CSV table of C-alpha atoms in Angstrom, one decimal:
chain,number,residue,atom,x,y,z
A,1,MET,CA,55.1,47.2,164.5
A,2,ALA,CA,54.5,47.0,168.2
A,3,ILE,CA,56.6,49.4,170.4
A,4,LYS,CA,57.7,48.1,173.8
A,5,LYS,CA,56.6,50.3,176.7
A,6,GLY,CA,59.3,51.7,178.9
A,7,THR,CA,60.2,54.6,181.1
A,8,SER,CA,58.9,57.8,179.6
A,9,ILE,CA,61.2,60.7,178.6
A,10,ARG,CA,59.6,62.9,181.3
A,11,VAL,CA,60.5,60.4,184.0
A,12,LYS,CA,64.0,60.0,182.6
A,13,LEU,CA,64.4,63.8,182.5
A,14,THR,CA,63.0,64.2,186.0
A,15,ILE,CA,65.4,61.6,187.4
A,16,THR,CA,68.3,63.1,185.4
A,17,PHE,CA,67.6,66.6,186.7
A,18,LEU,CA,67.1,65.3,190.2
A,19,ALA,CA,70.4,63.4,190.1
A,20,VAL,CA,72.2,66.5,188.8
A,21,ILE,CA,70.7,68.6,191.6
A,22,LEU,CA,71.6,66.1,194.2
A,23,LEU,CA,75.1,65.8,192.8
A,24,LEU,CA,75.5,69.5,192.8
A,25,VAL,CA,74.2,69.8,196.4
A,26,THR,CA,76.5,66.9,197.4
A,27,ALA,CA,79.5,68.6,195.8
A,28,ILE,CA,78.7,71.8,197.6
A,29,PHE,CA,78.0,70.1,200.9
A,30,THR,CA,81.1,68.0,200.6
A,31,TYR,CA,83.2,71.1,199.9
A,32,GLN,CA,81.8,72.8,203.0
A,33,LEU,CA,82.4,69.7,205.1
A,34,TYR,CA,85.9,69.4,203.7
A,35,ASP,CA,86.5,73.1,204.6
A,36,ILE,CA,85.1,72.4,208.1
A,37,TRP,CA,87.3,69.4,208.5
A,38,LYS,CA,90.4,71.3,207.5
A,39,ASP,CA,89.6,74.0,210.0
A,40,ARG,CA,88.9,71.3,212.6
A,41,VAL,CA,92.3,69.7,211.9
A,42,LYS,CA,94.1,73.0,212.2
A,43,THR,CA,92.3,73.9,215.4
A,44,THR,CA,92.9,70.5,216.9
A,45,ILE,CA,96.6,70.7,216.1
A,46,GLU,CA,96.9,74.1,217.8
A,47,LYS,CA,95.1,72.7,220.8
A,48,GLU,CA,97.4,69.6,220.8
A,49,LYS,CA,100.5,71.8,220.5
A,50,LEU,CA,99.3,73.8,223.5
A,51,PHE,CA,98.6,70.6,225.4
A,52,VAL,CA,102.1,69.2,224.6
A,53,ALA,CA,103.7,72.5,225.6
A,54,GLU,CA,101.8,72.6,229.0
A,55,GLN,CA,102.7,68.9,229.7
A,56,SER,CA,106.3,69.5,228.7
A,57,ALA,CA,106.6,72.4,231.2
A,58,ALA,CA,105.1,70.2,233.9
A,59,VAL,CA,107.5,67.4,233.2
A,60,SER,CA,110.4,69.9,233.0
A,61,ASP,CA,109.6,71.1,236.5
A,62,LEU,CA,109.6,67.5,237.8
A,63,MET,CA,112.9,66.7,236.1
A,64,SER,CA,114.5,69.8,237.5
A,65,THR,CA,114.0,68.2,241.0
A,66,ASP,CA,115.5,64.9,239.7
A,67,ASP,CA,112.4,63.1,240.9
A,68,MET,CA,112.1,60.5,238.2
A,69,SER,CA,109.4,58.5,240.0
A,70,ALA,CA,107.2,61.6,239.9
A,71,VAL,CA,107.9,61.9,236.2
A,72,LYS,CA,106.7,58.3,235.7
A,73,THR,CA,103.6,58.8,237.7
A,74,PHE,CA,102.9,62.0,235.7
A,75,ALA,CA,103.4,60.0,232.5
A,76,VAL,CA,100.9,57.4,233.5
A,77,GLN,CA,98.3,60.0,234.2
A,78,LEU,CA,99.1,61.8,231.0
A,79,LYS,CA,97.4,59.4,228.7
A,80,LYS,CA,94.2,59.6,230.7
A,81,SER,CA,94.2,63.4,230.4
A,82,SER,CA,93.4,63.4,226.7
A,83,PRO,CA,91.3,60.8,224.8
A,84,ASP,CA,92.9,61.8,221.5
A,85,LEU,CA,96.4,61.0,222.8
A,86,ALA,CA,97.7,57.8,221.1
A,87,TYR,CA,101.2,57.6,222.6
A,88,TYR,CA,104.0,59.6,224.2
A,89,ILE,CA,107.8,59.2,224.4
A,90,PHE,CA,110.2,61.0,226.7
A,91,ARG,CA,113.9,61.4,225.9
A,92,ASP,CA,116.7,62.9,227.8
A,93,ARG,CA,119.1,65.4,226.5
A,94,ASP,CA,121.2,62.6,225.0
A,95,GLY,CA,118.2,61.3,223.0
A,96,LYS,CA,117.8,58.2,225.1
A,97,ILE,CA,114.2,57.1,225.8
A,98,PHE,CA,113.5,56.9,229.5
A,99,GLU,CA,109.7,56.7,229.4
A,100,HIS,CA,107.0,55.8,226.8
A,101,SER,CA,103.4,54.5,226.5
A,102,PHE,CA,104.1,51.4,224.3
A,103,LYS,CA,103.7,48.0,225.9
A,104,GLY,CA,106.3,46.5,223.7
A,105,LYS,CA,108.9,47.8,221.3
A,106,ILE,CA,108.7,51.3,220.0
A,107,PRO,CA,107.6,51.4,216.3
A,108,ALA,CA,110.5,51.9,213.9
A,109,GLU,CA,108.9,55.1,212.6
A,110,LEU,CA,109.4,56.8,216.0
A,111,LYS,CA,112.9,55.7,216.8
A,112,LYS,CA,114.4,58.8,215.2
A,113,VAL,CA,111.6,61.2,216.1
A,114,GLY,CA,112.3,63.8,218.9
A,115,LEU,CA,116.1,63.4,218.9
A,116,ASN,CA,116.5,67.2,218.4
A,117,PRO,CA,115.2,69.3,221.3
A,118,GLU,CA,113.0,71.5,219.1
A,119,GLU,CA,109.3,71.9,218.3
A,120,THR,CA,108.2,69.8,215.3
A,121,VAL,CA,104.7,68.9,214.0
A,122,GLN,CA,104.4,66.1,211.4
A,123,GLU,CA,101.8,63.6,210.1
A,124,LEU,CA,102.9,60.0,210.4
A,125,ALA,CA,101.3,56.6,209.6
A,126,ILE,CA,102.1,54.3,212.5
A,127,LYS,CA,100.7,50.9,213.1
A,128,PRO,CA,98.3,50.2,214.8
A,129,PHE,CA,97.2,53.9,215.2
A,130,GLY,CA,96.9,54.8,211.5
A,131,LYS,CA,97.5,58.4,210.7
A,132,VAL,CA,98.6,60.5,213.6
A,133,ILE,CA,99.7,64.0,214.3
A,134,ASN,CA,103.2,63.7,215.9
A,135,ILE,CA,104.3,66.7,218.0
A,136,SER,CA,107.8,67.0,219.6
A,137,TYR,CA,108.5,69.6,222.2
A,138,PRO,CA,111.7,70.4,224.2
A,139,LEU,CA,111.7,69.7,227.9
A,140,ALA,CA,113.3,72.9,229.3
A,141,SER,CA,113.1,74.8,232.4
A,142,TYR,CA,112.2,78.4,231.7
A,143,GLY,CA,113.6,77.9,228.2
A,144,ILE,CA,117.2,77.7,229.5
A,145,ASP,CA,118.0,74.3,230.9
A,146,ILE,CA,117.1,71.5,228.3
A,147,TYR,CA,116.4,68.1,229.8
A,148,GLY,CA,115.3,66.4,226.7
A,149,THR,CA,112.2,66.2,224.5
A,150,MET,CA,108.6,65.1,224.8
A,151,THR,CA,107.0,63.4,221.7
A,152,ALA,CA,103.2,62.9,221.7
A,153,GLY,CA,101.0,61.3,219.0
A,154,PHE,CA,97.4,62.3,218.6
A,155,TYR,CA,94.7,60.6,216.5
A,156,LYS,CA,94.0,62.7,213.4
A,157,VAL,CA,90.5,64.0,213.0
A,158,SER,CA,88.9,62.1,210.2
A,159,PHE,CA,86.4,63.3,207.6
A,160,LEU,CA,84.0,60.6,208.7
A,161,ASP,CA,83.9,62.1,212.2
A,162,ILE,CA,82.7,65.4,210.7
A,163,LEU,CA,80.0,63.5,208.8
A,164,LYS,CA,78.9,61.7,211.9
A,165,GLU,CA,78.7,64.9,213.8
A,166,ARG,CA,76.5,66.5,211.2
A,167,SER,CA,74.6,63.5,209.9
A,168,MET,CA,71.2,64.8,211.2
A,169,VAL,CA,71.7,68.1,209.5
A,170,ILE,CA,72.9,66.4,206.3
A,171,ALA,CA,69.8,64.1,206.3
A,172,LEU,CA,67.4,67.0,206.8
A,173,PHE,CA,69.1,69.1,204.2
A,174,TYR,CA,69.1,66.2,201.7
A,175,LEU,CA,65.4,65.6,202.2
A,176,ALA,CA,64.6,69.2,201.6
A,177,THR,CA,66.8,69.2,198.6
A,178,LEU,CA,65.2,66.1,197.3
A,179,PHE,CA,61.7,67.6,197.6
A,180,ILE,CA,62.6,70.9,196.0
A,181,GLY,CA,64.7,69.2,193.3
A,182,LEU,CA,61.8,66.8,192.5
A,183,VAL,CA,59.4,69.7,192.1
A,184,VAL,CA,61.8,71.7,190.0
A,185,SER,CA,62.8,68.7,187.9
A,186,MET,CA,59.2,67.8,187.2
A,187,ALA,CA,58.4,71.4,186.2
A,188,ILE,CA,61.4,71.6,183.9
A,189,SER,CA,60.9,68.2,182.4
A,190,SER,CA,57.2,68.9,181.8
A,191,ARG,CA,58.2,72.1,180.0
A,192,MET,CA,60.8,70.3,177.9
A,193,VAL,CA,58.6,67.4,177.1
A,194,GLU,CA,55.7,69.5,175.9
A,195,PRO,CA,57.1,70.3,172.4
A,196,LEU,CA,58.3,66.7,172.3
A,197,ASN,CA,54.7,65.5,172.9
A,198,SER,CA,53.6,67.8,170.1
A,199,LEU,CA,56.2,66.3,167.8
A,200,MET,CA,55.1,62.8,168.7
A,201,SER,CA,51.5,63.7,168.0
A,202,GLY,CA,52.5,65.0,164.6
A,203,ILE,CA,54.5,61.8,163.8
A,204,GLU,CA,51.6,59.6,164.9
A,205,ALA,CA,49.3,61.7,162.7
A,206,VAL,CA,51.6,61.2,159.7
A,207,GLY,CA,51.7,57.5,160.6
A,208,ARG,CA,47.9,57.4,160.3
A,209,GLY,CA,48.2,58.9,156.8
A,210,GLU,CA,47.5,62.5,157.5
A,211,SER,CA,49.8,64.7,155.4
A,212,ASP,CA,48.4,68.1,156.3
A,213,VAL,CA,49.9,68.2,159.8
A,214,ARG,CA,51.8,71.3,161.0
A,215,LEU,CA,53.8,71.5,164.2
A,216,PRO,CA,53.7,74.9,166.0
A,217,VAL,CA,57.1,76.5,166.3
A,218,LYS,CA,57.1,78.1,169.8
A,219,SER,CA,60.8,78.5,170.4
A,220,SER,CA,64.1,78.9,168.6
A,221,ASP,CA,65.9,76.1,170.5
A,222,GLU,CA,66.5,72.5,169.3
A,223,PHE,CA,62.9,71.6,169.6
A,224,GLY,CA,61.9,74.6,167.5
A,225,LYS,CA,64.4,73.6,164.9
A,226,ILE,CA,63.1,70.0,165.0
A,227,ALA,CA,59.6,71.4,164.4
A,228,VAL,CA,60.8,73.5,161.5
A,229,VAL,CA,62.6,70.5,159.9
A,230,PHE,CA,59.6,68.3,160.5
A,231,ASN,CA,57.3,70.8,158.7
A,232,GLU,CA,59.8,71.1,155.9
A,233,THR,CA,59.9,67.3,155.6
A,234,LEU,CA,56.1,67.1,155.5
A,235,ASP,CA,56.1,69.8,152.7
A,236,LYS,CA,58.6,67.8,150.7
A,237,LEU,CA,56.6,64.6,151.3
A,238,ARG,CA,53.5,66.3,150.0
A,239,GLU,CA,55.5,67.6,147.0
A,240,TYR,CA,56.7,64.0,146.5
A,241,ILE,CA,53.2,62.6,146.6
A,242,GLN,CA,52.0,65.3,144.1
A,243,THR,CA,55.1,64.6,142.0
A,244,ASP,CA,54.4,60.9,142.0
A,245,GLU,CA,50.8,61.5,141.0
A,246,GLU,CA,51.9,63.9,138.3
A,247,ARG,CA,54.5,61.3,137.1
A,248,LYS,CA,51.7,58.7,136.8
A,249,LYS,CA,49.6,61.2,134.8
A,250,VAL,CA,52.5,62.0,132.6
A,251,GLN,CA,53.1,58.3,132.0
A,252,GLU,CA,49.4,57.9,131.0
A,253,ASN,CA,49.7,61.0,128.7
A,254,VAL,CA,52.8,59.5,127.2
A,255,ILE,CA,51.0,56.2,126.4
A,256,LYS,CA,48.0,58.1,124.9
A,257,PHE,CA,50.3,60.3,122.9
A,258,LEU,CA,52.3,57.3,121.6
A,259,GLU,CA,49.0,55.7,120.5
A,260,VAL,CA,48.0,58.8,118.7
A,261,VAL,CA,51.5,59.1,117.0
A,262,SER,CA,51.4,55.4,116.0
A,263,THR,CA,47.9,55.8,114.5
A,264,ALA,CA,49.0,59.0,112.6
A,265,ALA,CA,52.2,57.2,111.4
A,266,GLU,CA,49.9,54.5,110.0
A,267,GLY,CA,48.2,57.1,107.9
A,268,ASP,CA,45.1,58.1,110.0
A,269,LEU,CA,45.4,61.9,110.2
A,270,THR,CA,42.0,62.2,111.8
A,271,VAL,CA,43.3,61.5,115.3
A,272,ARG,CA,44.3,64.3,117.7
A,273,ALA,CA,46.5,64.2,120.8
A,274,PRO,CA,44.8,65.3,124.1
A,275,VAL,CA,46.1,68.7,125.2
A,276,THR,CA,47.0,68.5,128.9
A,277,ALA,CA,48.3,71.1,131.4
A,278,ASP,CA,51.7,69.4,131.8
A,279,VAL,CA,54.8,69.5,129.6
A,280,PHE,CA,53.1,67.3,127.0
A,281,GLY,CA,50.5,70.0,126.4
A,282,SER,CA,52.7,72.1,124.2
A,283,ILE,CA,54.0,68.9,122.4
A,284,ALA,CA,50.4,67.7,121.9
A,285,ASP,CA,49.3,71.1,120.7
A,286,ALA,CA,52.2,71.3,118.2
A,287,PHE,CA,51.6,67.7,117.1
A,288,ASN,CA,47.9,68.5,116.5
A,289,LEU,CA,48.8,71.7,114.5
A,290,MET,CA,51.3,69.6,112.4
A,291,VAL,CA,48.6,67.0,111.7
A,292,ASP,CA,46.1,69.7,110.8
A,293,GLU,CA,48.6,71.2,108.4
A,294,LEU,CA,49.4,67.8,106.9
A,295,SER,CA,45.7,67.0,106.5
A,296,PHE,CA,45.1,70.4,104.8
A,297,LEU,CA,48.1,69.8,102.5
A,298,PHE,CA,47.1,66.2,101.7
A,299,LYS,CA,43.5,67.4,101.0
A,300,ASP,CA,44.8,70.2,98.7
A,301,VAL,CA,47.1,67.8,96.9
A,302,ARG,CA,44.2,65.4,96.5
A,303,ASN,CA,42.0,68.1,95.1
A,304,THR,CA,44.8,69.3,92.8
A,305,ALA,CA,45.4,65.8,91.6
A,306,ARG,CA,41.7,65.3,91.0
A,307,SER,CA,41.5,68.5,89.0
A,308,VAL,CA,44.6,67.6,86.9
A,309,GLY,CA,43.1,64.1,86.3
A,310,GLU,CA,39.8,65.7,85.1
A,311,GLU,CA,41.6,68.1,82.9
A,312,SER,CA,43.7,65.3,81.5
A,313,PHE,CA,40.6,63.3,80.7
A,314,ARG,CA,39.1,66.3,79.0
A,315,LEU,CA,42.3,66.9,77.0
A,316,LEU,CA,42.4,63.3,75.9
A,317,ASP,CA,38.7,63.4,74.8
A,318,MET,CA,39.4,66.6,72.9
A,319,LEU,CA,42.5,65.0,71.3
A,320,LYS,CA,40.4,62.0,70.4
A,321,LYS,CA,37.7,64.2,68.8
A,322,MET,CA,40.4,66.1,66.9
A,323,ALA,CA,41.8,62.9,65.6
A,324,ASP,CA,38.3,61.7,64.5
A,325,GLY,CA,37.7,65.1,62.8
A,326,ALA,CA,41.1,65.0,61.1
A,327,GLU,CA,40.4,61.5,59.8
A,328,ASN,CA,37.0,62.6,58.4
A,329,GLN,CA,38.7,65.6,56.7
A,330,MET,CA,41.3,63.2,55.2
A,331,VAL,CA,38.5,61.0,53.8
A,332,GLN,CA,36.8,64.1,52.4
A,333,LEU,CA,40.0,65.5,51.0
A,334,LYS,CA,40.7,62.1,49.4
A,335,GLY,CA,37.2,62.2,47.8
A,336,ALA,CA,37.8,65.7,46.5
A,337,THR,CA,41.1,64.7,45.1
A,338,GLU,CA,39.6,61.7,43.3
A,339,ALA,CA,36.8,64.0,42.0
A,340,VAL,CA,39.4,66.5,40.6
A,341,ASN,CA,41.3,63.7,39.0
A,342,GLY,CA,38.1,62.5,37.5
A,343,THR,CA,37.5,66.0,36.2
A,344,VAL,CA,40.9,66.1,34.6
A,345,ASP,CA,40.3,62.8,33.0
A,346,ALA,CA,36.9,63.9,31.7
A,347,THR,CA,38.4,67.1,30.3
A,348,ILE,CA,41.0,65.0,28.4
A,349,LYS,CA,38.2,62.9,27.1
A,350,ILE,CA,36.4,66.0,25.8
A,351,SER,CA,38.3,66.0,22.6
A,352,ASP,CA,37.4,62.4,22.1
A,353,GLU,CA,33.9,62.5,23.3
A,354,THR,CA,32.3,65.8,22.5
A,355,GLY,CA,28.9,64.5,23.0
A,356,GLU,CA,29.4,63.9,26.6
A,357,ALA,CA,31.0,67.3,27.2
A,358,THR,CA,27.9,68.8,28.6
A,359,GLU,CA,27.3,66.0,31.0
A,360,ILE,CA,30.9,65.9,32.0
A,361,SER,CA,30.9,69.6,32.5
A,362,VAL,CA,27.9,69.3,34.7
A,363,ARG,CA,29.6,66.6,36.7
A,364,ALA,CA,32.7,68.7,36.8
A,365,SER,CA,30.8,71.6,38.1
A,366,GLU,CA,29.2,69.4,40.7
A,367,ALA,CA,32.5,67.9,41.6
A,368,ALA,CA,34.1,71.4,41.7
A,369,SER,CA,31.2,72.5,43.9
A,370,LYS,CA,31.7,69.5,46.2
A,371,GLY,CA,35.4,70.2,46.2
A,372,GLY,CA,34.8,73.7,47.2
A,373,GLU,CA,32.5,72.6,50.0
A,374,LEU,CA,35.1,70.1,51.1
A,375,VAL,CA,37.7,72.8,51.0
A,376,ASN,CA,35.4,75.0,53.1
A,377,GLN,CA,34.8,72.1,55.5
A,378,SER,CA,38.6,71.6,55.6
A,379,ILE,CA,39.0,75.2,56.4
A,380,GLU,CA,36.4,74.9,59.1
A,381,GLY,CA,38.1,71.8,60.4
A,382,MET,CA,41.4,73.6,60.5
A,383,LYS,CA,39.7,76.4,62.4
A,384,VAL,CA,38.3,73.8,64.9
A,385,VAL,CA,41.8,72.2,65.1
A,386,ARG,CA,43.3,75.7,65.7
A,387,ALA,CA,40.7,76.4,68.4
A,388,THR,CA,41.3,73.0,69.9
A,389,VAL,CA,45.1,73.5,69.9
A,390,GLN,CA,44.6,76.9,71.6
A,391,THR,CA,42.3,75.2,74.2
A,392,ILE,CA,45.0,72.5,74.6
A,393,ASN,CA,47.6,75.2,75.1
A,394,LYS,CA,45.4,76.8,77.8
A,395,LYS,CA,44.9,73.5,79.5
A,396,MET,CA,48.6,72.7,79.3
A,397,LYS,CA,49.2,76.2,80.8
A,398,MET,CA,46.7,75.4,83.6
A,399,LEU,CA,48.4,72.0,84.0
A,400,ALA,CA,51.8,73.7,84.4
A,401,GLU,CA,50.3,76.1,87.0
A,402,ARG,CA,48.9,73.0,88.9
A,403,ILE,CA,52.3,71.4,88.7
A,404,ILE,CA,53.8,74.6,90.1
A,405,GLU,CA,51.2,74.5,92.9
A,406,ILE,CA,52.1,70.8,93.5
A,407,GLY,CA,55.8,71.9,93.8
A,408,THR,CA,54.7,74.6,96.4
A,409,ILE,CA,52.7,72.0,98.3
A,410,SER,CA,55.7,69.6,98.2
A,411,GLY,CA,57.8,72.4,99.7
A,412,LEU,CA,55.3,73.0,102.4
A,413,ILE,CA,55.3,69.2,103.1
A,414,ALA,CA,59.1,69.4,103.3
A,415,GLU,CA,58.8,72.3,105.7
A,416,VAL,CA,56.3,70.4,107.9
A,417,ALA,CA,58.7,67.4,107.9
A,418,SER,CA,61.5,69.8,109.0
A,419,ARG,CA,59.3,71.2,111.8
A,420,THR,CA,58.4,67.6,112.8
A,421,ASN,CA,62.1,66.8,113.0
A,422,LEU,CA,62.6,69.9,115.1
A,423,LEU,CA,59.7,68.8,117.3
A,424,ALA,CA,61.4,65.4,117.7
A,425,MET,CA,64.6,67.1,118.5
A,426,ASN,CA,62.9,69.3,121.2
A,427,ALA,CA,61.3,66.2,122.6
A,428,SER,CA,64.7,64.5,122.8
A,429,ILE,CA,66.1,67.6,124.6
A,430,GLU,CA,63.2,67.5,127.1
A,431,ALA,CA,63.9,63.8,127.6
A,432,ALA,CA,67.6,64.6,128.4
A,433,ARG,CA,66.5,67.3,130.9
A,434,ALA,CA,63.9,65.1,132.6
A,435,GLY,CA,66.4,62.3,133.2
A,436,GLU,CA,65.0,59.0,134.4
A,437,SER,CA,61.4,60.1,134.2
A,438,GLY,CA,61.8,61.4,130.6
A,439,LYS,CA,62.2,58.0,128.9
A,440,GLY,CA,58.7,58.5,127.5
A,441,PHE,CA,60.0,61.6,125.7
A,442,VAL,CA,62.6,59.4,123.9
A,443,VAL,CA,59.9,57.1,122.6
A,444,ILE,CA,57.8,60.0,121.5
A,445,ALA,CA,60.8,61.6,119.8
A,446,GLU,CA,61.4,58.4,117.8
A,447,GLU,CA,57.7,58.1,116.8
A,448,ILE,CA,57.6,61.8,115.7
A,449,ARG,CA,60.9,61.3,113.8
A,450,ARG,CA,59.5,58.2,112.1
A,451,LEU,CA,56.3,60.1,111.3
A,452,ALA,CA,58.4,62.9,109.7
């Protein structure tokens, strides 16, 4: 954005300081001139009073001789004797006007002035003279015989008259003041603008993208405070930039962590969450530890199930063999029984068939011998069955122990699930603390809870 060029602050400050100095000098000079004017007015009034008193004495002397023509002649010469005299009025002891300097009628403001034969001084506004100092003085001979009053009006000394008299001095004084004030103003404005220029340089540097700018704090005034606030603002800006970068990194870590959690929730426990230095580092570490424990437990359960399956197959094979042996023994026992029955039948027939007794006896002996062998085989088979049953008991005992181990593993799995729920709860708490930037924690908490 283009910035319009205008009057610099240094020029404005110089003009302001110069104007203040000139105003101050003008006020001082005006006060002095006013004081001079007041003194001049007082001095002039005293001179005019003395003038009126002298002229009144002269007129009183003329009136004591009753020479009124001489009084009129004196009155005509009176106005020429003082350039500040505006008018004069002479009254007799009865207050009647017998001589004045007006060409026409006397102004209404003066008709009642000078009626009393006493000295009075007053300021009046009379047309066309403007403001005048009106002085009334008694006409008396040696202060005893009063002939009347003399009233004279003098132009009041104006303030402009004093300025005109001292115009040259005022001009020279103002020129000197202007020069000195300009030098002082430029020095002061330069000193005041110096920290402002430093501030502008810092702001321009920040505008160019430089964030490592530091303003020197050389004073404790407002400019020093501005420099301190500017430096603090830059520090906060740098922290905000770092925080924004960290926020982006956290968002990336959240996305990666969610991908890992989703993959683990689908059954792939070989994935691991990257452990970072931020707040997700502890969560990722705990998640990896949980996945490691789950992998170990699932592996242990798989091995245990495989062992139980193998032992079950062995047990079934042994039971099958035992069934086959028992079936053979039953066949052999059945043969032995039939042989014994044959022997009984042969013995019965001995009484009938004596000739065949020997042969039958031999057969009986052989049958008895076979029966004994079968009995022995049955005994051996029973021993085998007994041993097999004992083995089965041992296998069943081992199977029970495996089942107990499976129960323990199930308890560990339940504990891991509980820890996972606790981890999800901690993630939810962290999300609540993080506020708006912790929405990723909520998603992570839901994924971990679903995994649990």
